[in-house]
Tab-separated table of C-alpha atoms in Angstrom:
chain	number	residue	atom	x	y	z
B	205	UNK	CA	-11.008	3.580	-4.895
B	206	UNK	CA	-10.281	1.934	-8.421
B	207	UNK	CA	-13.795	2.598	-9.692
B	208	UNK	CA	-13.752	6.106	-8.035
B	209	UNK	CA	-10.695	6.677	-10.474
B	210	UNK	CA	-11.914	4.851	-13.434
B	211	UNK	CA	-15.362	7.190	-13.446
B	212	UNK	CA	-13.178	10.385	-12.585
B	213	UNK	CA	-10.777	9.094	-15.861
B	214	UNK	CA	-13.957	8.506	-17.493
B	215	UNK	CA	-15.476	11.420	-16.567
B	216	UNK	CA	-12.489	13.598	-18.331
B	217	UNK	CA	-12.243	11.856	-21.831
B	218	UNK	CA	-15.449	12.658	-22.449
B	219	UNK	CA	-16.106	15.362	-25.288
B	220	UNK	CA	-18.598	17.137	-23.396
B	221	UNK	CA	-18.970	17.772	-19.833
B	222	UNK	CA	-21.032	15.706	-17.816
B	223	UNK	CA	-23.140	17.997	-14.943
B	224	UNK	CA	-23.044	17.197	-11.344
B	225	UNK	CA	-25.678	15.231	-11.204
B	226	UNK	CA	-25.184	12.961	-14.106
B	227	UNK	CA	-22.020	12.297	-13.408
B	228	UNK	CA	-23.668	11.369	-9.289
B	229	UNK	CA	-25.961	8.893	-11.386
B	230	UNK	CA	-23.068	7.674	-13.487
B	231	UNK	CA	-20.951	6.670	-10.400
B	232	UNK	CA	-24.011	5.441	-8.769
B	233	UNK	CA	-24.978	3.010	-11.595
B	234	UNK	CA	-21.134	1.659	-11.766
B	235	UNK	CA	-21.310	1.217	-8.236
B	236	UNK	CA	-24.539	-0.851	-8.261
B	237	UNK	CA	-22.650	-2.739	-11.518
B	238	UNK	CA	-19.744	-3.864	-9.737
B	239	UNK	CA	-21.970	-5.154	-6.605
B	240	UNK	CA	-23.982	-6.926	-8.795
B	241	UNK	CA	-20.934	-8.616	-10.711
B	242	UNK	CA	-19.861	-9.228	-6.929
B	243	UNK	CA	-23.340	-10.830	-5.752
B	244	UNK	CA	-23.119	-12.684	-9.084
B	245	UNK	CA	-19.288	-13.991	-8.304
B	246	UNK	CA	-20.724	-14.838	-5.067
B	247	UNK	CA	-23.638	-17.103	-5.948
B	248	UNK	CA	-21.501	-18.657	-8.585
B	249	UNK	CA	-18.788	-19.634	-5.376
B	250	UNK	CA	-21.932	-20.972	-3.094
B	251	UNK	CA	-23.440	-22.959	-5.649
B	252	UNK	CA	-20.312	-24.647	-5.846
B	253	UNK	CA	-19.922	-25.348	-1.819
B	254	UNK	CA	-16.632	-22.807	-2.195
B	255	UNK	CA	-18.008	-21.023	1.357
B	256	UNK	CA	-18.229	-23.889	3.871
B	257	UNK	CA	-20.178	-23.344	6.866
B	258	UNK	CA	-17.869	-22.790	10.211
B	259	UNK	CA	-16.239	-25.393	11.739
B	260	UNK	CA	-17.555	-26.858	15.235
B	261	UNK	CA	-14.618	-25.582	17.013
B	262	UNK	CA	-15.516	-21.845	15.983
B	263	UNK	CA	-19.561	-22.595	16.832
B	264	UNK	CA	-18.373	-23.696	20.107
B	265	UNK	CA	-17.055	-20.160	20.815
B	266	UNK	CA	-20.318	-18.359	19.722
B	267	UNK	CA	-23.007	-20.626	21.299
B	268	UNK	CA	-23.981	-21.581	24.320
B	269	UNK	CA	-22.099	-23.730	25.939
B	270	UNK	CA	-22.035	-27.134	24.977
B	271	UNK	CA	-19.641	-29.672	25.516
B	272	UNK	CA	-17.649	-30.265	22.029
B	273	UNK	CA	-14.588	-32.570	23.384
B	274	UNK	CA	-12.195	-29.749	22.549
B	275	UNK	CA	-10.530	-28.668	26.054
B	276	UNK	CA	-9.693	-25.726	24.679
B	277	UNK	CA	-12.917	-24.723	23.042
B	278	UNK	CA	-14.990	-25.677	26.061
B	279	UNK	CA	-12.781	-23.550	28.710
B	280	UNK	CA	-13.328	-20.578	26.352
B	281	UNK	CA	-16.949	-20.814	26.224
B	282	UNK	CA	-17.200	-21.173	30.198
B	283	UNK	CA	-15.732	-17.825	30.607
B	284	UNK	CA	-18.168	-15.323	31.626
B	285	UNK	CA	-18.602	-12.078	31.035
B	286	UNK	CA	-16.950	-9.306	33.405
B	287	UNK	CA	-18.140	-7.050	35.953
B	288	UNK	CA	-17.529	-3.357	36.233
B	289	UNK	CA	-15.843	-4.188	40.097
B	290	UNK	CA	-13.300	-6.397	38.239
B	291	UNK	CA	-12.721	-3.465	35.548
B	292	UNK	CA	-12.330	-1.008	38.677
B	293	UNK	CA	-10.066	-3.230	40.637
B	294	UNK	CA	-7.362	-4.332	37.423
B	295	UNK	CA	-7.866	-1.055	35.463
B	296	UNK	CA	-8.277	1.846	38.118
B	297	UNK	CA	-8.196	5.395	36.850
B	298	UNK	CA	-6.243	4.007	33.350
B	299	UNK	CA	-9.599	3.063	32.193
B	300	UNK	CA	-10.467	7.158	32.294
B	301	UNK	CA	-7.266	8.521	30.932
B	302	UNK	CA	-7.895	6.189	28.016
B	303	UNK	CA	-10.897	7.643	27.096
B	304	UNK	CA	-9.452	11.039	27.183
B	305	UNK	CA	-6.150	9.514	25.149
B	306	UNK	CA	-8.780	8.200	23.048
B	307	UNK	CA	-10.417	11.502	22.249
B	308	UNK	CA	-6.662	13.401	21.730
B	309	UNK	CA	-6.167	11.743	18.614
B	310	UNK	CA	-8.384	14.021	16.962
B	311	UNK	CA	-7.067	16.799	18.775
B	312	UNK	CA	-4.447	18.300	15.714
B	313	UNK	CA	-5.312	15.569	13.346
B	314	UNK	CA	-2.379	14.317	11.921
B	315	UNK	CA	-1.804	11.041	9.262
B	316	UNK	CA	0.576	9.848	12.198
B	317	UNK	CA	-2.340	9.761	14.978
B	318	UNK	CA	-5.614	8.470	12.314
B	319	UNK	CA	-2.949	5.517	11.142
């Protein structure tokens, strides 16, 4: 939102009135400025090992199940995935009237229901 504002302040100090589409362009080439001052921040951070890669207790979650020594990683990654019978027999009808609470909050949209 910051460099929305700061081409909209821009975009009003300016002697003479930028069209439509220039002023697209104009926020379009900030835009791609600030990603590449990002991607540029970035590569700066990797080349000096600043991301490091994830540790073996989070791999353990996301692969397939090995054996890392960690009790609790290892009876994570055992779990299996669950079947629509266990969904019917815990859940019942409340998995239905969620999807229809789930589709009210857009019925009288209000800041109180998209927060």
């Amino acid at each position: 939102y910051q460099l929305i504002e700061f081409c909209d302040v821009y975009r009003r100090r300016q002697k003479k009135d930028m069209t439509a589409w220039r002023f697209f362009f104009f926020r379009v080439s900030v835009f791609l400025a600030a990603a590449a001052a990002a991607a540029a921040v970035c590569w700066v951070l990797f080349q000096f090992n600043y991301f490091s890669p994830l540790s073996s207790r989070i791999r353990g979650i996301f692969l397939k199940h090995e054996r890392t020594g960690n009790p609790l990683v290892d009876s994570v990654a055992e779990h299996q995935p669950t079947s629509p019978a266990a969904y019917k027999h815990y859940l019942g009808d409340a998995r239905h009237w969620a999807l229809v609470g789930f589709f009210m909050c857009w019925h009288q949209n209000t800041p109180a229901k998209v927060f």
